[in-house]
Short mmCIF file of C-alpha atoms and ligand atoms in Angstrom, two decimals:
data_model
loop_
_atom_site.label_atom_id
_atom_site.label_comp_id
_atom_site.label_asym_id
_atom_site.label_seq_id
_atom_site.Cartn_x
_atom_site.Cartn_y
_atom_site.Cartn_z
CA UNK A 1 16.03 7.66 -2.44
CA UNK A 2 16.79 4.45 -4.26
CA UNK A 3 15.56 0.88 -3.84
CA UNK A 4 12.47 2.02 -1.80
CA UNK A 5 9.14 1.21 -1.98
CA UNK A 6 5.85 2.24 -0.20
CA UNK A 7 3.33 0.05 1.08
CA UNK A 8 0.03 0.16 3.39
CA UNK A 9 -1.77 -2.64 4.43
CA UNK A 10 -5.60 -1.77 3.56
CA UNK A 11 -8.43 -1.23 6.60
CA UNK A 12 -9.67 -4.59 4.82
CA UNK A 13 -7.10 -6.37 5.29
CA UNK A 14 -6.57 -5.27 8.96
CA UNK A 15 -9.86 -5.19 9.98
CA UNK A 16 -9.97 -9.15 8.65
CA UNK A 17 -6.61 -9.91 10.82
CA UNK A 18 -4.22 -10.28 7.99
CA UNK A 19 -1.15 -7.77 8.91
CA UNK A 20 0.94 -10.63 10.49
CA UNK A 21 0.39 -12.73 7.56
CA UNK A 22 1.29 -9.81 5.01
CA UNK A 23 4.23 -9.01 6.82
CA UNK A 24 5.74 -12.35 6.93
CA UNK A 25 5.10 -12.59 2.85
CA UNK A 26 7.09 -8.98 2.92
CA UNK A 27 9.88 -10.16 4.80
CA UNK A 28 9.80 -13.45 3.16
CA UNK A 29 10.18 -11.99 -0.56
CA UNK A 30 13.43 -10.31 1.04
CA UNK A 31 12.05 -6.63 1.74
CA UNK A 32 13.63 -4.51 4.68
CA UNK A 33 11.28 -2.69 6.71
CA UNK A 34 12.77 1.00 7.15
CA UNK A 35 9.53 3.01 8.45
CA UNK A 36 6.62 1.37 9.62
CA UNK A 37 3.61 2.73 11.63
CA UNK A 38 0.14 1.77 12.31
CA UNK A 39 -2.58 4.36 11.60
CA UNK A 40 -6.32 5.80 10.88
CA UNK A 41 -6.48 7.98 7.98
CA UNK A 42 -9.35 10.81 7.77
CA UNK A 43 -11.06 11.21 4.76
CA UNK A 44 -9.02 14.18 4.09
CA UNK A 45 -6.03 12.45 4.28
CA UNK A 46 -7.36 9.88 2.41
CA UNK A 47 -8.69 11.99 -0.24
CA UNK A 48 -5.23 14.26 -0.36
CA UNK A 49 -3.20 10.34 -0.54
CA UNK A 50 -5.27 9.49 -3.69
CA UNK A 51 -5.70 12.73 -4.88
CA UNK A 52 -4.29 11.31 -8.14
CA UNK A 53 -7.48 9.23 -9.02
CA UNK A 54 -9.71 12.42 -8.51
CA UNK A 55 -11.27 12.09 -11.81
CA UNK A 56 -11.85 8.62 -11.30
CA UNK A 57 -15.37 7.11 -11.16
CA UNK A 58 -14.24 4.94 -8.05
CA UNK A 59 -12.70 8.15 -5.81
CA UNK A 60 -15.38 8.20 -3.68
CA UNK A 61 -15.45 4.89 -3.32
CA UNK A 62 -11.96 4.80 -2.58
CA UNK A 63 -11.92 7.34 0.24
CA UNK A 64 -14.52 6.07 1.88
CA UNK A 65 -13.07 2.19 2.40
CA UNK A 66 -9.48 3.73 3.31
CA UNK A 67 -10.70 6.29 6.29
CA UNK A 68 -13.05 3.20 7.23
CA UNK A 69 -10.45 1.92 9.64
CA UNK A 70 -6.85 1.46 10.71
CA UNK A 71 -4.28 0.72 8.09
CA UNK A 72 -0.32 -0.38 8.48
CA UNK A 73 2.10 1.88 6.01
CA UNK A 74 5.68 1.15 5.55
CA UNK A 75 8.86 1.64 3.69
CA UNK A 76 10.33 -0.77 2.63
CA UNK A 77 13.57 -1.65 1.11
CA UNK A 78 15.14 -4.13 -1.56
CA UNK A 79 17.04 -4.28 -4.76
CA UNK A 80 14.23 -3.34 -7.10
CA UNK A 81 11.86 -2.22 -4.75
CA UNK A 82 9.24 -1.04 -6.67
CA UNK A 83 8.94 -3.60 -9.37
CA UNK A 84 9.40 -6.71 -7.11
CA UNK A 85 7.40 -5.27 -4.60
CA UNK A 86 4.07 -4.86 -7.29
CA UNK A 87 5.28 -8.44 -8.66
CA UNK A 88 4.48 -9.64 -4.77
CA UNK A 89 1.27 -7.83 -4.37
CA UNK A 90 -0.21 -9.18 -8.00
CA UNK A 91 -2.99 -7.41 -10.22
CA UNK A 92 -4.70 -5.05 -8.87
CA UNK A 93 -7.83 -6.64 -9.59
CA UNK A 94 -7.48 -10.15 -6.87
CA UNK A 95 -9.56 -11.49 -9.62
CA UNK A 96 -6.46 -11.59 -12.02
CA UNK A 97 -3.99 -11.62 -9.21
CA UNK A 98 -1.13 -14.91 -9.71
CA UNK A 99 -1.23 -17.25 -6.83
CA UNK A 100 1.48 -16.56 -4.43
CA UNK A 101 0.79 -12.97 -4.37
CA UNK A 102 -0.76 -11.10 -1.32
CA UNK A 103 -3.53 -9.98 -3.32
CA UNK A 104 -4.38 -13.99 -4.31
CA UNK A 105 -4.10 -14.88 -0.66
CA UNK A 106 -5.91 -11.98 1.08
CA UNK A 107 -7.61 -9.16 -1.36
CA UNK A 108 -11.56 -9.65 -1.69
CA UNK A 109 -12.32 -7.42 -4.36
CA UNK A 110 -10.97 -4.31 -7.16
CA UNK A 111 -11.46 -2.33 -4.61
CA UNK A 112 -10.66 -3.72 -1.31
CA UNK A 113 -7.72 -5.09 -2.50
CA UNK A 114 -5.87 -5.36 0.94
CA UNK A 115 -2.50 -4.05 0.22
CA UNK A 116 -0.87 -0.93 -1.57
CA UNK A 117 2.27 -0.10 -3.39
CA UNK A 118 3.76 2.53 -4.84
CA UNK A 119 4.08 2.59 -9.06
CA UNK A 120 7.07 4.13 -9.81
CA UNK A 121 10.58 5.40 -7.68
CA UNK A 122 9.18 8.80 -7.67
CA UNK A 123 5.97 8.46 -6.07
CA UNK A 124 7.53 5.86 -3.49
CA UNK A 125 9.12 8.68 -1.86
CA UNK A 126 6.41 11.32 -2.09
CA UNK A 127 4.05 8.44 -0.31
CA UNK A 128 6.27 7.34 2.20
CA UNK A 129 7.19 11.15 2.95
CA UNK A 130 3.43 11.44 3.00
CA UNK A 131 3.19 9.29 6.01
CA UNK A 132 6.99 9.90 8.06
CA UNK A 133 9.01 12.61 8.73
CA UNK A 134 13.04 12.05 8.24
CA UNK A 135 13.99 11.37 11.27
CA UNK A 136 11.24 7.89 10.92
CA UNK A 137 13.14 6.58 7.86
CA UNK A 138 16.17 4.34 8.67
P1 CMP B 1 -4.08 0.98 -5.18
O1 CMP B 1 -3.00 0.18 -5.76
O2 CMP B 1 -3.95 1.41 -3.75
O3 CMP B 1 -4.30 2.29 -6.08
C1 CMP B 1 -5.54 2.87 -6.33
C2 CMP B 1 -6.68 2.13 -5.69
O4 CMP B 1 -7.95 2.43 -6.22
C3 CMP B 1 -6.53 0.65 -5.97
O5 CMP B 1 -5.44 0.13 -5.30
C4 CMP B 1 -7.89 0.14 -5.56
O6 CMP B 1 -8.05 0.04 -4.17
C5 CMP B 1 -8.76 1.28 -6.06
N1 CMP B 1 -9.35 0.96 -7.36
C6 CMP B 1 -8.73 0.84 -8.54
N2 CMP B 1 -9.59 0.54 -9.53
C7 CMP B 1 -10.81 0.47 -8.95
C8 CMP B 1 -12.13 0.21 -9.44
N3 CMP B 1 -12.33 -0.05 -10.73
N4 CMP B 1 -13.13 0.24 -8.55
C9 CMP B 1 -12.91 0.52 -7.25
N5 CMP B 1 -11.68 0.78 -6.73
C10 CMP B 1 -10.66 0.75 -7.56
#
């Protein structure tokens, strides 16, 4: 799978009423939406997502804030998905984050940074395949 990215919209960023408004800057920077589905994550799913920062001083952390609530996750699709898509979000940090980006506009910390998206082509497709079967990816 080419061209696709992988995105969820944090329980920060939900639970603060900010999916519409992330959304629009998706669609707006010229991303498809090709999977999209609104969910709660346990902290088992949460844990197994992230699984990658195990090691990390912040896991816990980290688990904790995304089974706190609901979260949106998406595919979505563009020329460059994957790039463009972390050029949209910003810095990780919303501290360092350029204005225009969704992190700017709507992340409050390192941490609850509001949106996610995937790093490279390869693990777009293992997180979106994470989250929808198939027969959910048009
Ligand atoms: P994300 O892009 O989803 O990938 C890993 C997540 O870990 C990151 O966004 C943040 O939510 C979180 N994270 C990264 N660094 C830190 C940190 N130093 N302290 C707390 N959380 C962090």
């Amino acid at each position: 799978m080419t061209d696709r990215t992988f995105t969820m919209i944090k329980p920060d960023a939900t639970q603060n009423g900010h999916t519409g408004g992330i959304l629009e800057m998706i669609n707006a920077a010229g991303f498809r939406i090709v999977a999209m589905k609104m969910t709660h994550l346990s902290e088992a799913k949460a844990g197994e997502f992230y699984a990658i920062h195990k090691e990390r001083p912040f896991y816990g952390e980290l688990v904790e804030f995304m089974s706190r609530g609901p979260i949106t996750a998406a595919i979505l699709e563009k020329e460059n998905a994957v790039e463009d898509f972390r050029k949209l979000i910003g810095a990780t940090n919303p501290a360092n984050a350029e204005e225009g980006t969704i992190r700017k506009k709507y992340a409050t910390s390192i941490g609850e940074n509001a949106v996610h998206g995937s790093d490279s082509d390869e693990n777009a497709a293992v997180e979106g395949n994470f989250f929808f079967s198939k027969l959910e990816q048009f």
